[in-house]
C-alpha cells in the first residue's frame, strides 16, 4: 500500500492526472496539484481532488512533494523537468502517464537531480474525451497498467509504482522496457486510432448517423480524437506505427485480392483466424 503520510503532487490535472488526484484524495491521501489553467485548478479544488494547488509560483509545492505524478504530454513533460526538476528533493519518487516511453524515460532520468527517481508508467485508460471535467468518467478497473523500468530504477521504485497502480484500482499490472512498450503500443493503440481516423476521413460521413449500426459506431468511437496529443504520440513513435500500418495494409490487401478472385474459401479462412484470435483475446 502507498504511504498515507506522504504528499502526492499531480503535475497536469487533465483527464488522467485529474483521475489520479480524484482517486487518491477519495482514499485519504494528501494530494496537491499544478496546472496551467485557472479553471482547471478551481474545478480540482471545488471537487476535492486536491487540497492545494497553483498555476504559477509553485516551487513550494514541488519542494514539499514526496511523490510526483506527471499527467503531461511528452514534450511538455520534458520541458517541465528541464525547468523545474531541480526543485525536487532527494528521495522523491516520480512517474508519468505518457503514451510513449523511448525518448522520454531515460532523458528525464538523466535530467533529474541525484536521489530523485523517475520510473515510467502508462495507464491504458484514456478516452476520446479530455480535461479534468471528464476525469470522473474514467474507469481504471478494466484497464491495463504498464510499468517501464530501466536499469537505473531500483526494486523499491518498481514496487512503489505497482502499489500506486493497485491503489488506483488497476487489476492487471505488467512490466515492459520502454522499447517493448512503444513497439506494443504502436499496434494495440496507435494503429487502432490510425484506422478509426482514416475510416472517418475516407468519406464524408455527415449523413451516416441515420443509417449505421453498432459496428460502425464501435469501430469509430476513438476517431473523436485529441488532435494535439495524438499527433505528438504518433510522431514520437512513428517508426513503430509506420511498420504496423504496413502490416495492416498487407492484411487488407490480402483480403482485397480474395475478393477480386472470388476466393470464398480464402475469406472464410481469414474470418476463422480472426474469430479464433479474438476468442483467445477475450479469454484473457
CSV table of C-alpha atoms in Angstrom, one decimal, residues 6 62-63 65-68 85-95 108-119 152-154 156-157 160:
chain,number,residue,atom,x,y,z
A,6,UNK,CA,3.4,11.3,2.0
A,62,UNK,CA,7.3,20.9,-5.8
A,63,UNK,CA,9.7,21.0,-2.9
A,65,UNK,CA,6.2,16.7,-2.6
A,66,UNK,CA,7.3,13.2,-1.7
A,67,UNK,CA,5.8,11.6,-4.9
A,68,UNK,CA,5.2,13.3,-8.2
A,85,UNK,CA,13.2,19.3,-12.0
A,86,UNK,CA,16.0,20.8,-9.9
A,87,UNK,CA,13.4,21.7,-7.2
A,88,UNK,CA,12.6,18.1,-6.4
A,89,UNK,CA,14.1,16.8,-3.1
A,90,UNK,CA,16.3,13.7,-2.9
A,91,UNK,CA,14.2,10.7,-2.1
A,92,UNK,CA,11.3,11.9,-4.3
A,93,UNK,CA,9.7,9.2,-6.5
A,94,UNK,CA,8.1,10.2,-9.8
A,95,UNK,CA,6.2,8.6,-12.6
A,108,UNK,CA,14.1,12.5,-17.7
A,109,UNK,CA,16.2,10.2,-15.5
A,110,UNK,CA,19.3,12.0,-16.8
A,111,UNK,CA,17.8,15.4,-16.1
A,112,UNK,CA,16.6,14.9,-12.5
A,113,UNK,CA,18.8,15.6,-9.5
A,114,UNK,CA,20.7,12.8,-7.8
A,115,UNK,CA,18.4,11.0,-5.3
A,116,UNK,CA,15.3,11.6,-7.3
A,117,UNK,CA,14.0,8.5,-9.1
A,118,UNK,CA,11.7,8.6,-12.1
A,119,UNK,CA,10.1,5.3,-13.3
A,152,UNK,CA,18.5,3.0,-13.4
A,153,UNK,CA,15.4,2.0,-11.4
A,154,UNK,CA,15.5,0.3,-8.0
A,156,UNK,CA,11.8,-0.2,-4.4
A,157,UNK,CA,10.7,2.3,-7.1
A,160,UNK,CA,6.1,1.8,-5.4
